[in-house]
Amino acid sequence: MSSTVEAYPPLRVKDRVLMGPGPSPVHPRVLEAMSLPLYGHLDPEFVKLMDETQNRLRQVFRTGNKLTIAVSGTGSAGMEAVVVNLIEPGDKMLVCVNGVFGERMCDVAERARAEVVRIDRPYGEAFTPEEVEKAIKAHKPAVVGIVHAETSTGVWQPVEEIARIAHENGALIAIDTVTSLAGVPVEIDGWDIDAVYSGTQKCLSCPPGLAPVSFGDRAMAKLRARKTKVQSWYLDLTMIEKYWGSDRFYHHTAPISMNYALYEALGLVLDEGLEARHARHMLNHKALAAGIEALGMRYFTQEGFRLPQLNCVVIPDGVEDMPVRKRLLEEWGIEVGGGLGPVKGKAWRIGLMGHGSCPENVRLVLAALETCLRDLGAVKSSGEAVAAADAVYGSA
Ligand SMILES: *Cc1c(COP(=O)(O)O)cnc(C)c1O
């Protein structure tokens, strides 16, 4: 006899306000697109969708690069795809490290058998073009790798000048835009960037699962001139480009539903307009910053280099990291990120990414933080944080 009790009921999830370093909240239209029936990965309709996705990606990256595709896998797969395709064993790669993702790039480059040279900046600080120039002149790397938006510390790293210096010295430049793309300006052609990767789950407001990647002419020439096979079969762009190109050679089955999601998310980004989207991220950041200041807290990140979408704030003296984040999650459903690496336990990372960058989330997190800190005796304020944010919105 069959039981009427469902032993395995359908999955239900709790409401969450994703305000950490990613994933970010996903627009309902993107979730709906993911629930559509599948096409085969060589279906003419799916092929059309891939072509249009490439068009949209080129607009968001602001590039005309032919090889502009979505690599299967999360942002780290994008990092690995760029590194393993550009690097041949023994190539020198200069990596600028001022956070966890610069560290990761070193690790990936070493595994690709690059001769890695690294320069370091304390976490929370940006590199100056001069110090990168000095290292490029001293080491003459084939490739320079740098993170445009260092999510572990909230640093917004200017890269245009560094790209110019790299080219003057015969090096290629590869940048990590996992957190920057669609949150702050990214100008792949305008800045003359050779190779770039991103991820879907930060300011594109899509679930994690694809990594937009783009290669310019110099990077393509280096790829074409390789004497050795790309170290990774799965991420070998010389094969993957034949699936995204007119040959449509099967390489691996495209994650169909994720491609629907990215297509839809890019449509939302382009409908809003890149400039309007950047301005929205900046306004909500300013409102949050005013509230943070009203709570007597300060930013971990160097002034003048703070990402609007990733607010890294120092945890006040005498306040413990975990109990506050636990309370935010349990009582308000808010997810805020903890510190990574040397910043662990010392800072919170408040994300205002993509669809999640809105006044409602700014007010909610400020009110919740104020309550937590007041109950711990760390602040006396009552309502001042939200009022400070509202003053920014009122004068905008
Ligand atoms: C999140 C992130 C990555 C890694 O992306 P995953 O999707 O976690 O693999 C790489 N670089 C930066 C700057 C990131 O913020």
mmCIF file of C-alpha atoms and ligand atoms in Angstrom:
data_model
loop_
_atom_site.group_PDB
_atom_site.id
_atom_site.type_symbol
_atom_site.label_atom_id
_atom_site.label_comp_id
_atom_site.label_asym_id
_atom_site.label_seq_id
_atom_site.Cartn_x
_atom_site.Cartn_y
_atom_site.Cartn_z
ATOM 1 C CA MET A 1 0.000 0.000 0.000
ATOM 2 C CA SER A 2 1.315 3.381 -0.901
ATOM 3 C CA SER A 3 1.674 5.838 1.869
ATOM 4 C CA THR A 4 0.021 9.259 1.634
ATOM 5 C CA VAL A 5 2.949 10.784 3.467
ATOM 6 C CA GLU A 6 5.494 12.294 1.089
ATOM 7 C CA ALA A 7 8.823 10.994 2.309
ATOM 8 C CA TYR A 8 10.619 13.310 -0.080
ATOM 9 C CA PRO A 9 8.559 16.508 -0.429
ATOM 10 C CA PRO A 10 9.550 19.169 -2.972
ATOM 11 C CA LEU A 11 12.450 21.357 -1.953
ATOM 12 C CA ARG A 12 11.551 24.556 -0.171
ATOM 13 C CA VAL A 13 14.027 27.286 0.656
ATOM 14 C CA LYS A 14 13.957 30.116 3.164
ATOM 15 C CA ASP A 15 13.884 33.753 2.145
ATOM 16 C CA ARG A 16 17.297 35.300 2.181
ATOM 17 C CA VAL A 17 18.563 38.797 1.568
ATOM 18 C CA LEU A 18 21.906 38.123 -0.080
ATOM 19 C CA MET A 19 24.188 40.967 0.966
ATOM 20 C CA GLY A 20 27.515 39.206 1.011
ATOM 21 C CA PRO A 21 30.344 38.851 -1.515
ATOM 22 C CA GLY A 22 28.168 36.714 -3.821
ATOM 23 C CA PRO A 23 26.004 35.061 -4.858
ATOM 24 C CA SER A 24 23.774 38.095 -5.201
ATOM 25 C CA PRO A 25 19.962 38.138 -5.408
ATOM 26 C CA VAL A 26 18.600 36.910 -8.729
ATOM 27 C CA HIS A 27 15.822 38.730 -10.596
ATOM 28 C CA PRO A 28 12.588 36.676 -10.903
ATOM 29 C CA ARG A 29 12.818 36.882 -14.704
ATOM 30 C CA VAL A 30 16.151 35.070 -14.554
ATOM 31 C CA LEU A 31 14.736 32.370 -12.263
ATOM 32 C CA GLU A 32 11.792 31.923 -14.638
ATOM 33 C CA ALA A 33 14.126 31.599 -17.630
ATOM 34 C CA MET A 34 15.957 28.814 -15.804
ATOM 35 C CA SER A 35 12.770 26.823 -15.395
ATOM 36 C CA LEU A 36 12.055 26.731 -19.157
ATOM 37 C CA PRO A 37 12.288 23.381 -20.988
ATOM 38 C CA LEU A 38 15.666 22.481 -22.407
ATOM 39 C CA TYR A 39 16.909 22.708 -25.970
ATOM 40 C CA GLY A 40 19.658 20.385 -27.114
ATOM 41 C CA HIS A 41 23.048 22.064 -27.117
ATOM 42 C CA LEU A 42 23.165 21.974 -30.951
ATOM 43 C CA ASP A 43 19.507 22.916 -31.531
ATOM 44 C CA PRO A 44 19.309 25.822 -34.010
ATOM 45 C CA GLU A 45 17.262 27.766 -31.452
ATOM 46 C CA PHE A 46 19.912 27.273 -28.778
ATOM 47 C CA VAL A 47 22.629 28.249 -31.243
ATOM 48 C CA LYS A 48 20.734 31.509 -31.896
ATOM 49 C CA LEU A 49 20.583 32.116 -28.158
ATOM 50 C CA MET A 50 24.365 31.592 -27.918
ATOM 51 C CA ASP A 51 24.973 34.111 -30.702
ATOM 52 C CA GLU A 52 22.772 36.664 -28.994
ATOM 53 C CA THR A 53 24.461 35.958 -25.641
ATOM 54 C CA GLN A 54 27.813 36.749 -27.264
ATOM 55 C CA ASN A 55 26.390 40.026 -28.615
ATOM 56 C CA ARG A 56 25.126 40.949 -25.179
ATOM 57 C CA LEU A 57 28.397 39.980 -23.505
ATOM 58 C CA ARG A 58 30.348 42.154 -25.958
ATOM 59 C CA GLN A 59 28.111 45.106 -25.058
ATOM 60 C CA VAL A 60 28.560 44.564 -21.322
ATOM 61 C CA PHE A 61 32.343 44.088 -21.633
ATOM 62 C CA ARG A 62 32.385 47.024 -24.109
ATOM 63 C CA THR A 63 34.433 45.074 -26.622
ATOM 64 C CA GLY A 64 34.342 43.944 -30.226
ATOM 65 C CA ASN A 65 36.412 40.827 -29.431
ATOM 66 C CA LYS A 66 35.240 37.868 -31.490
ATOM 67 C CA LEU A 67 36.222 35.376 -28.802
ATOM 68 C CA THR A 68 33.750 36.541 -26.152
ATOM 69 C CA ILE A 69 32.002 33.559 -24.614
ATOM 70 C CA ALA A 70 30.598 32.084 -21.412
ATOM 71 C CA VAL A 71 32.889 29.352 -20.095
ATOM 72 C CA SER A 72 31.145 26.565 -18.147
ATOM 73 C CA GLY A 73 31.956 26.913 -14.465
ATOM 74 C CA THR A 74 32.076 29.683 -11.880
ATOM 75 C CA GLY A 75 34.337 32.739 -11.833
ATOM 76 C CA SER A 76 37.331 30.624 -10.843
ATOM 77 C CA ALA A 77 36.890 28.613 -14.060
ATOM 78 C CA GLY A 78 37.130 31.930 -15.908
ATOM 79 C CA MET A 79 40.374 32.691 -14.067
ATOM 80 C CA GLU A 80 41.738 29.280 -14.907
ATOM 81 C CA ALA A 81 40.607 29.513 -18.558
ATOM 82 C CA VAL A 82 42.429 32.812 -19.043
ATOM 83 C CA VAL A 83 45.599 31.639 -17.328
ATOM 84 C CA VAL A 84 45.939 28.159 -18.878
ATOM 85 C CA ASN A 85 45.242 29.439 -22.386
ATOM 86 C CA LEU A 86 47.677 32.360 -22.170
ATOM 87 C CA ILE A 87 50.464 30.596 -20.312
ATOM 88 C CA GLU A 88 52.826 27.996 -21.691
ATOM 89 C CA PRO A 89 55.194 26.215 -19.320
ATOM 90 C CA GLY A 90 58.051 28.546 -18.449
ATOM 91 C CA ASP A 91 56.253 31.775 -19.392
ATOM 92 C CA LYS A 92 56.771 34.480 -16.852
ATOM 93 C CA MET A 93 53.602 35.856 -15.261
ATOM 94 C CA LEU A 94 53.602 38.848 -12.954
ATOM 95 C CA VAL A 95 50.682 38.705 -10.526
ATOM 96 C CA CYS A 96 49.660 41.690 -8.392
ATOM 97 C CA VAL A 97 48.479 40.393 -5.017
ATOM 98 C CA ASN A 98 46.511 42.534 -2.569
ATOM 99 C CA GLY A 99 43.863 40.016 -1.604
ATOM 100 C CA VAL A 100 42.637 36.455 -1.784
ATOM 101 C CA PHE A 101 41.850 36.493 -5.510
ATOM 102 C CA GLY A 102 45.330 37.716 -6.460
ATOM 103 C CA GLU A 103 46.659 34.834 -4.330
ATOM 104 C CA ARG A 104 44.400 32.449 -6.218
ATOM 105 C CA MET A 105 45.709 33.737 -9.545
ATOM 106 C CA CYS A 106 49.283 32.925 -8.402
ATOM 107 C CA ASP A 107 48.226 29.412 -7.470
ATOM 108 C CA VAL A 108 46.476 28.857 -10.810
ATOM 109 C CA ALA A 109 49.477 30.249 -12.725
ATOM 110 C CA GLU A 110 51.928 28.017 -10.824
ATOM 111 C CA ARG A 111 49.823 24.954 -11.622
ATOM 112 C CA ALA A 112 49.919 26.018 -15.293
ATOM 113 C CA ARG A 113 53.733 25.871 -14.914
ATOM 114 C CA ALA A 114 54.215 29.614 -15.266
ATOM 115 C CA GLU A 115 57.272 31.162 -13.714
ATOM 116 C CA VAL A 116 55.298 33.312 -11.283
ATOM 117 C CA VAL A 117 56.622 36.630 -10.036
ATOM 118 C CA ARG A 118 54.384 38.335 -7.511
ATOM 119 C CA ILE A 119 54.261 41.809 -6.078
ATOM 120 C CA ASP A 120 52.311 42.431 -2.908
ATOM 121 C CA ARG A 121 50.337 45.261 -1.392
ATOM 122 C CA PRO A 122 48.815 45.080 2.069
ATOM 123 C CA TYR A 123 45.212 43.849 1.983
ATOM 124 C CA GLY A 124 42.867 46.797 1.560
ATOM 125 C CA GLU A 125 45.267 48.899 -0.539
ATOM 126 C CA ALA A 126 45.474 49.449 -4.307
ATOM 127 C CA PHE A 127 48.578 49.217 -6.505
ATOM 128 C CA THR A 128 50.068 52.358 -8.052
ATOM 129 C CA PRO A 129 51.018 52.231 -11.742
ATOM 130 C CA GLU A 130 54.601 53.152 -10.745
ATOM 131 C CA GLU A 131 55.184 50.086 -8.588
ATOM 132 C CA VAL A 132 53.729 47.770 -11.219
ATOM 133 C CA GLU A 133 55.904 49.481 -13.857
ATOM 134 C CA LYS A 134 59.004 48.892 -11.742
ATOM 135 C CA ALA A 135 58.209 45.186 -11.464
ATOM 136 C CA ILE A 136 57.416 44.861 -15.182
ATOM 137 C CA LYS A 137 60.709 46.515 -16.120
ATOM 138 C CA ALA A 138 62.655 44.357 -13.666
ATOM 139 C CA HIS A 139 61.099 40.992 -14.574
ATOM 140 C CA LYS A 140 59.886 41.395 -18.177
ATOM 141 C CA PRO A 141 56.852 39.121 -17.819
ATOM 142 C CA ALA A 142 54.904 37.733 -20.782
ATOM 143 C CA VAL A 143 51.629 38.310 -18.936
ATOM 144 C CA VAL A 144 50.552 40.646 -16.114
ATOM 145 C CA GLY A 145 47.574 39.520 -14.017
ATOM 146 C CA ILE A 146 45.608 41.896 -11.805
ATOM 147 C CA VAL A 147 42.246 41.931 -10.042
ATOM 148 C CA HIS A 148 40.036 44.887 -10.980
ATOM 149 C CA ALA A 149 37.626 44.424 -8.058
ATOM 150 C CA GLU A 150 39.229 42.566 -5.134
ATOM 151 C CA THR A 151 36.186 41.122 -3.389
ATOM 152 C CA SER A 152 38.151 39.996 -0.347
ATOM 153 C CA THR A 153 39.008 43.584 0.618
ATOM 154 C CA GLY A 154 36.708 45.873 -1.387
ATOM 155 C CA VAL A 155 39.556 47.441 -3.381
ATOM 156 C CA TRP A 156 38.688 49.020 -6.733
ATOM 157 C CA GLN A 157 41.940 48.812 -8.679
ATOM 158 C CA PRO A 158 42.444 51.201 -11.629
ATOM 159 C CA VAL A 159 43.890 49.161 -14.515
ATOM 160 C CA GLU A 160 43.971 51.414 -17.579
ATOM 161 C CA GLU A 161 47.383 52.930 -16.900
ATOM 162 C CA ILE A 162 48.803 49.531 -15.921
ATOM 163 C CA ALA A 163 47.591 48.084 -19.249
ATOM 164 C CA ARG A 164 49.417 50.847 -21.113
ATOM 165 C CA ILE A 165 52.628 50.187 -19.203
ATOM 166 C CA ALA A 166 52.355 46.425 -19.793
ATOM 167 C CA HIS A 167 52.062 46.947 -23.551
ATOM 168 C CA GLU A 168 54.952 49.432 -23.649
ATOM 169 C CA ASN A 169 57.045 46.663 -22.184
ATOM 170 C CA GLY A 170 55.830 43.866 -24.434
ATOM 171 C CA ALA A 171 53.573 42.167 -21.884
ATOM 172 C CA LEU A 172 49.926 41.171 -22.143
ATOM 173 C CA ILE A 173 47.457 42.132 -19.425
ATOM 174 C CA ALA A 174 44.752 39.862 -18.016
ATOM 175 C CA ILE A 175 42.193 41.251 -15.578
ATOM 176 C CA ASP A 176 39.709 39.738 -13.133
ATOM 177 C CA THR A 177 36.331 41.473 -13.430
ATOM 178 C CA VAL A 178 34.299 38.868 -11.531
ATOM 179 C CA THR A 179 32.933 41.464 -9.117
ATOM 180 C CA SER A 180 33.352 44.598 -11.216
ATOM 181 C CA LEU A 181 31.403 43.691 -14.362
ATOM 182 C CA ALA A 182 28.007 45.459 -14.447
ATOM 183 C CA GLY A 183 28.700 47.186 -11.108
ATOM 184 C CA VAL A 184 31.414 49.686 -12.064
ATOM 185 C CA PRO A 185 32.722 50.662 -15.523
ATOM 186 C CA VAL A 186 34.648 47.953 -17.391
ATOM 187 C CA GLU A 187 36.053 49.071 -20.753
ATOM 188 C CA ILE A 188 37.837 46.167 -22.388
ATOM 189 C CA ASP A 189 38.540 47.924 -25.704
ATOM 190 C CA GLY A 190 38.810 51.424 -24.226
ATOM 191 C CA TRP A 191 41.515 50.272 -21.799
ATOM 192 C CA ASP A 192 43.107 47.906 -24.331
ATOM 193 C CA ILE A 193 42.796 44.809 -22.122
ATOM 194 C CA ASP A 194 44.069 41.579 -23.709
ATOM 195 C CA ALA A 195 42.189 38.987 -21.680
ATOM 196 C CA VAL A 196 39.388 39.236 -19.156
ATOM 197 C CA TYR A 197 37.164 36.926 -17.176
ATOM 198 C CA SER A 198 34.128 37.430 -14.987
ATOM 199 C CA GLY A 199 31.464 35.440 -13.164
ATOM 200 C CA THR A 200 27.703 35.386 -13.285
ATOM 201 C CA GLN A 201 26.824 35.584 -9.604
ATOM 202 C CA LYS A 202 28.112 38.992 -8.569
ATOM 203 C CA CYS A 203 26.851 42.188 -10.262
ATOM 204 C CA LEU A 204 25.255 40.316 -13.172
ATOM 205 C CA SER A 205 22.771 38.921 -10.600
ATOM 206 C CA CYS A 206 22.632 35.470 -12.091
ATOM 207 C CA PRO A 207 23.225 32.192 -10.242
ATOM 208 C CA PRO A 208 26.828 30.950 -10.138
ATOM 209 C CA GLY A 209 27.701 28.627 -13.011
ATOM 210 C CA LEU A 210 29.139 30.485 -15.995
ATOM 211 C CA ALA A 211 32.245 32.598 -16.492
ATOM 212 C CA PRO A 212 32.189 35.235 -19.246
ATOM 213 C CA VAL A 213 35.624 35.398 -20.909
ATOM 214 C CA SER A 214 36.969 37.599 -23.693
ATOM 215 C CA PHE A 215 40.272 37.507 -25.611
ATOM 216 C CA GLY A 216 41.584 40.390 -27.721
ATOM 217 C CA ASP A 217 43.937 40.233 -30.725
ATOM 218 C CA ARG A 218 47.218 39.983 -28.806
ATOM 219 C CA ALA A 219 45.853 37.230 -26.568
ATOM 220 C CA MET A 220 44.497 35.358 -29.618
ATOM 221 C CA ALA A 221 47.889 35.639 -31.322
ATOM 222 C CA LYS A 222 49.578 34.159 -28.250
ATOM 223 C CA LEU A 223 47.005 31.365 -28.164
ATOM 224 C CA ARG A 224 47.528 30.619 -31.885
ATOM 225 C CA ALA A 225 51.316 30.592 -31.502
ATOM 226 C CA ARG A 226 51.322 27.997 -28.697
ATOM 227 C CA LYS A 227 53.834 25.192 -29.042
ATOM 228 C CA THR A 228 52.218 23.100 -26.316
ATOM 229 C CA LYS A 229 48.645 21.962 -25.804
ATOM 230 C CA VAL A 230 46.565 23.931 -23.333
ATOM 231 C CA GLN A 231 47.089 22.172 -19.988
ATOM 232 C CA SER A 232 43.337 21.764 -19.322
ATOM 233 C CA TRP A 233 41.195 19.772 -21.756
ATOM 234 C CA TYR A 234 37.949 21.193 -20.375
ATOM 235 C CA LEU A 235 39.019 24.837 -20.590
ATOM 236 C CA ASP A 236 40.951 24.665 -23.875
ATOM 237 C CA LEU A 237 39.650 27.683 -25.816
ATOM 238 C CA THR A 238 41.136 26.410 -29.082
ATOM 239 C CA MET A 239 38.482 23.675 -28.912
ATOM 240 C CA ILE A 240 35.721 25.639 -27.144
ATOM 241 C CA GLU A 241 35.860 28.433 -29.754
ATOM 242 C CA LYS A 242 34.853 25.872 -32.389
ATOM 243 C CA TYR A 243 31.610 25.248 -30.509
ATOM 244 C CA TRP A 244 30.829 28.957 -30.072
ATOM 245 C CA GLY A 245 31.990 29.687 -33.650
ATOM 246 C CA SER A 246 30.260 28.713 -36.895
ATOM 247 C CA ASP A 247 31.632 25.121 -36.856
ATOM 248 C CA ARG A 248 29.478 24.229 -33.840
ATOM 249 C CA PHE A 249 31.779 21.354 -32.968
ATOM 250 C CA TYR A 250 30.607 19.505 -29.894
ATOM 251 C CA HIS A 251 33.137 19.902 -27.080
ATOM 252 C CA HIS A 252 31.118 19.459 -23.910
ATOM 253 C CA THR A 253 27.396 19.803 -23.291
ATOM 254 C CA ALA A 254 26.629 23.445 -22.600
ATOM 255 C CA PRO A 255 24.853 24.026 -19.259
ATOM 256 C CA ILE A 256 21.638 24.913 -21.059
ATOM 257 C CA SER A 257 19.613 26.408 -18.200
ATOM 258 C CA MET A 258 22.529 28.520 -17.017
ATOM 259 C CA ASN A 259 22.871 29.895 -20.520
ATOM 260 C CA TYR A 260 19.176 30.842 -20.438
ATOM 261 C CA ALA A 261 19.824 32.593 -17.140
ATOM 262 C CA LEU A 262 22.809 34.546 -18.413
ATOM 263 C CA TYR A 263 20.960 35.556 -21.579
ATOM 264 C CA GLU A 264 18.107 36.911 -19.478
ATOM 265 C CA ALA A 265 20.363 38.600 -16.902
ATOM 266 C CA LEU A 266 22.338 40.361 -19.640
ATOM 267 C CA GLY A 267 19.072 41.580 -21.157
ATOM 268 C CA LEU A 268 18.125 43.117 -17.819
ATOM 269 C CA VAL A 269 21.539 44.790 -17.514
ATOM 270 C CA LEU A 270 21.337 46.268 -21.017
ATOM 271 C CA ASP A 271 17.730 47.404 -20.568
ATOM 272 C CA GLU A 272 18.724 49.296 -17.444
ATOM 273 C CA GLY A 273 21.772 50.699 -19.258
ATOM 274 C CA LEU A 274 25.341 50.349 -18.024
ATOM 275 C CA GLU A 275 25.688 53.961 -16.936
ATOM 276 C CA ALA A 276 22.406 53.945 -15.020
ATOM 277 C CA ARG A 277 23.421 50.666 -13.395
ATOM 278 C CA HIS A 278 26.801 52.035 -12.303
ATOM 279 C CA ALA A 279 25.109 55.168 -10.939
ATOM 280 C CA ARG A 280 22.631 53.034 -8.983
ATOM 281 C CA HIS A 281 25.460 51.019 -7.415
ATOM 282 C CA MET A 282 27.262 54.245 -6.483
ATOM 283 C CA LEU A 283 24.211 55.913 -4.931
ATOM 284 C CA ASN A 284 23.348 52.909 -2.763
ATOM 285 C CA HIS A 285 26.989 52.654 -1.695
ATOM 286 C CA LYS A 286 27.022 56.310 -0.640
ATOM 287 C CA ALA A 287 23.834 55.831 1.365
ATOM 288 C CA LEU A 288 25.239 52.722 3.058
ATOM 289 C CA ALA A 289 28.536 54.493 3.769
ATOM 290 C CA ALA A 290 26.669 57.378 5.431
ATOM 291 C CA GLY A 291 24.850 54.895 7.656
ATOM 292 C CA ILE A 292 28.061 53.001 8.485
ATOM 293 C CA GLU A 293 29.675 56.280 9.486
ATOM 294 C CA ALA A 294 26.640 57.208 11.606
ATOM 295 C CA LEU A 295 27.229 53.954 13.489
ATOM 296 C CA GLY A 296 30.793 55.078 14.201
ATOM 297 C CA MET A 297 32.220 52.326 12.021
ATOM 298 C CA ARG A 298 34.929 52.719 9.408
ATOM 299 C CA TYR A 299 35.879 51.129 6.131
ATOM 300 C CA PHE A 300 38.733 48.637 5.937
ATOM 301 C CA THR A 301 39.521 49.690 2.366
ATOM 302 C CA GLN A 302 41.837 52.546 1.396
ATOM 303 C CA GLU A 303 39.897 55.753 0.773
ATOM 304 C CA GLY A 304 39.428 56.628 -2.893
ATOM 305 C CA PHE A 305 39.591 52.958 -3.941
ATOM 306 C CA ARG A 306 36.362 51.597 -2.452
ATOM 307 C CA LEU A 307 34.091 49.436 -4.549
ATOM 308 C CA PRO A 308 30.455 50.510 -4.357
ATOM 309 C CA GLN A 309 29.289 46.891 -4.621
ATOM 310 C CA LEU A 310 31.532 45.451 -1.892
ATOM 311 C CA ASN A 311 31.692 47.366 1.359
ATOM 312 C CA CYS A 312 34.401 46.024 3.630
ATOM 313 C CA VAL A 313 33.866 47.534 7.089
ATOM 314 C CA VAL A 314 35.917 47.039 10.231
ATOM 315 C CA ILE A 315 34.133 45.200 13.046
ATOM 316 C CA PRO A 316 34.004 47.558 16.077
ATOM 317 C CA ASP A 317 36.292 46.806 19.028
ATOM 318 C CA GLY A 318 34.815 44.333 21.460
ATOM 319 C CA VAL A 319 32.261 42.998 18.959
ATOM 320 C CA GLU A 320 32.530 39.382 17.847
ATOM 321 C CA ASP A 321 32.115 38.540 14.187
ATOM 322 C CA MET A 322 30.112 35.307 14.181
ATOM 323 C CA PRO A 323 27.344 36.054 16.729
ATOM 324 C CA VAL A 324 26.383 39.223 14.843
ATOM 325 C CA ARG A 325 26.310 37.547 11.436
ATOM 326 C CA LYS A 326 24.357 34.647 12.919
ATOM 327 C CA ARG A 327 21.768 37.040 14.311
ATOM 328 C CA LEU A 328 21.518 38.955 11.027
ATOM 329 C CA LEU A 329 20.788 35.684 9.253
ATOM 330 C CA GLU A 330 18.383 34.237 11.797
ATOM 331 C CA GLU A 331 16.356 37.337 12.613
ATOM 332 C CA TRP A 332 16.406 39.262 9.338
ATOM 333 C CA GLY A 333 17.420 36.634 6.785
ATOM 334 C CA ILE A 334 20.390 38.839 5.856
ATOM 335 C CA GLU A 335 23.598 37.244 4.646
ATOM 336 C CA VAL A 336 26.683 39.411 5.107
ATOM 337 C CA GLY A 337 30.193 38.125 4.379
ATOM 338 C CA GLY A 338 32.949 37.663 6.927
ATOM 339 C CA GLY A 339 36.577 38.557 6.322
ATOM 340 C CA LEU A 340 38.818 36.282 4.246
ATOM 341 C CA GLY A 341 42.451 35.395 4.900
ATOM 342 C CA PRO A 342 44.183 37.933 7.155
ATOM 343 C CA VAL A 343 40.921 39.903 7.433
ATOM 344 C CA LYS A 344 39.020 36.968 8.984
ATOM 345 C CA GLY A 345 37.159 38.055 12.114
ATOM 346 C CA LYS A 346 38.188 41.675 11.568
ATOM 347 C CA ALA A 347 35.755 42.929 8.941
ATOM 348 C CA TRP A 348 32.334 42.386 7.433
ATOM 349 C CA ARG A 349 31.806 42.433 3.721
ATOM 350 C CA ILE A 350 28.482 43.979 2.798
ATOM 351 C CA GLY A 351 27.572 43.352 -0.809
ATOM 352 C CA LEU A 352 25.288 45.665 -2.774
ATOM 353 C CA MET A 353 25.501 43.770 -6.025
ATOM 354 C CA GLY A 354 23.282 43.856 -9.086
ATOM 355 C CA HIS A 355 19.630 43.323 -8.242
ATOM 356 C CA GLY A 356 20.546 43.572 -4.520
ATOM 357 C CA SER A 357 21.829 47.133 -4.794
ATOM 358 C CA CYS A 358 18.676 48.965 -3.670
ATOM 359 C CA PRO A 359 17.542 51.374 -0.937
ATOM 360 C CA GLU A 360 15.420 48.660 0.734
ATOM 361 C CA ASN A 361 18.496 46.501 1.348
ATOM 362 C CA VAL A 362 20.582 49.464 2.499
ATOM 363 C CA ARG A 363 17.949 50.443 5.082
ATOM 364 C CA LEU A 364 17.382 46.866 6.178
ATOM 365 C CA VAL A 365 21.022 46.054 6.822
ATOM 366 C CA LEU A 366 21.650 49.375 8.594
ATOM 367 C CA ALA A 367 18.622 48.959 10.860
ATOM 368 C CA ALA A 368 19.592 45.365 11.638
ATOM 369 C CA LEU A 369 23.244 46.204 12.303
ATOM 370 C CA GLU A 370 22.271 49.121 14.524
ATOM 371 C CA THR A 371 20.014 46.838 16.564
ATOM 372 C CA CYS A 372 22.736 44.189 16.951
ATOM 373 C CA LEU A 373 25.410 46.724 17.919
ATOM 374 C CA ARG A 374 23.105 48.600 20.310
ATOM 375 C CA ASP A 375 22.168 45.366 22.097
ATOM 376 C CA LEU A 376 25.896 44.682 22.515
ATOM 377 C CA GLY A 377 26.427 48.167 23.932
ATOM 378 C CA ALA A 378 28.708 49.085 21.032
ATOM 379 C CA VAL A 379 26.558 52.009 19.860
ATOM 380 C CA LYS A 380 23.881 54.210 21.395
ATOM 381 C CA SER A 381 22.210 55.338 18.216
ATOM 382 C CA SER A 382 18.604 54.566 17.480
ATOM 383 C CA GLY A 383 17.491 55.198 13.928
ATOM 384 C CA GLU A 384 20.433 57.446 13.039
ATOM 385 C CA ALA A 385 21.972 54.996 10.589
ATOM 386 C CA VAL A 386 18.873 54.736 8.405
ATOM 387 C CA ALA A 387 18.311 58.498 8.726
ATOM 388 C CA ALA A 388 21.845 59.144 7.444
ATOM 389 C CA ALA A 389 21.217 56.878 4.452
ATOM 390 C CA ASP A 390 17.881 58.561 3.777
ATOM 391 C CA ALA A 391 19.572 61.958 3.824
ATOM 392 C CA VAL A 392 21.790 60.744 0.960
ATOM 393 C CA TYR A 393 18.759 59.522 -0.983
ATOM 394 C CA GLY A 394 16.930 62.784 -0.247
ATOM 395 C CA SER A 395 19.721 64.919 -1.694
ATOM 396 C CA ALA A 396 20.367 62.683 -4.706
HETATM 397 C C1 LIG B 1 34.030 35.521 -6.589
HETATM 398 C C2 LIG B 1 35.331 35.843 -7.231
HETATM 399 C C3 LIG B 1 36.098 34.899 -7.924
HETATM 400 C C4 LIG B 1 35.744 33.455 -7.969
HETATM 401 O O1 LIG B 1 34.504 33.220 -8.446
HETATM 402 P P1 LIG B 1 33.727 31.858 -8.047
HETATM 403 O O2 LIG B 1 32.429 32.060 -8.741
HETATM 404 O O3 LIG B 1 33.635 31.826 -6.565
HETATM 405 O O4 LIG B 1 34.501 30.729 -8.604
HETATM 406 C C5 LIG B 1 37.260 35.309 -8.528
HETATM 407 N N1 LIG B 1 37.678 36.584 -8.452
HETATM 408 C C6 LIG B 1 36.984 37.519 -7.779
HETATM 409 C C7 LIG B 1 37.488 38.913 -7.720
HETATM 410 C C8 LIG B 1 35.792 37.163 -7.151
HETATM 411 O O5 LIG B 1 35.108 38.092 -6.480
#
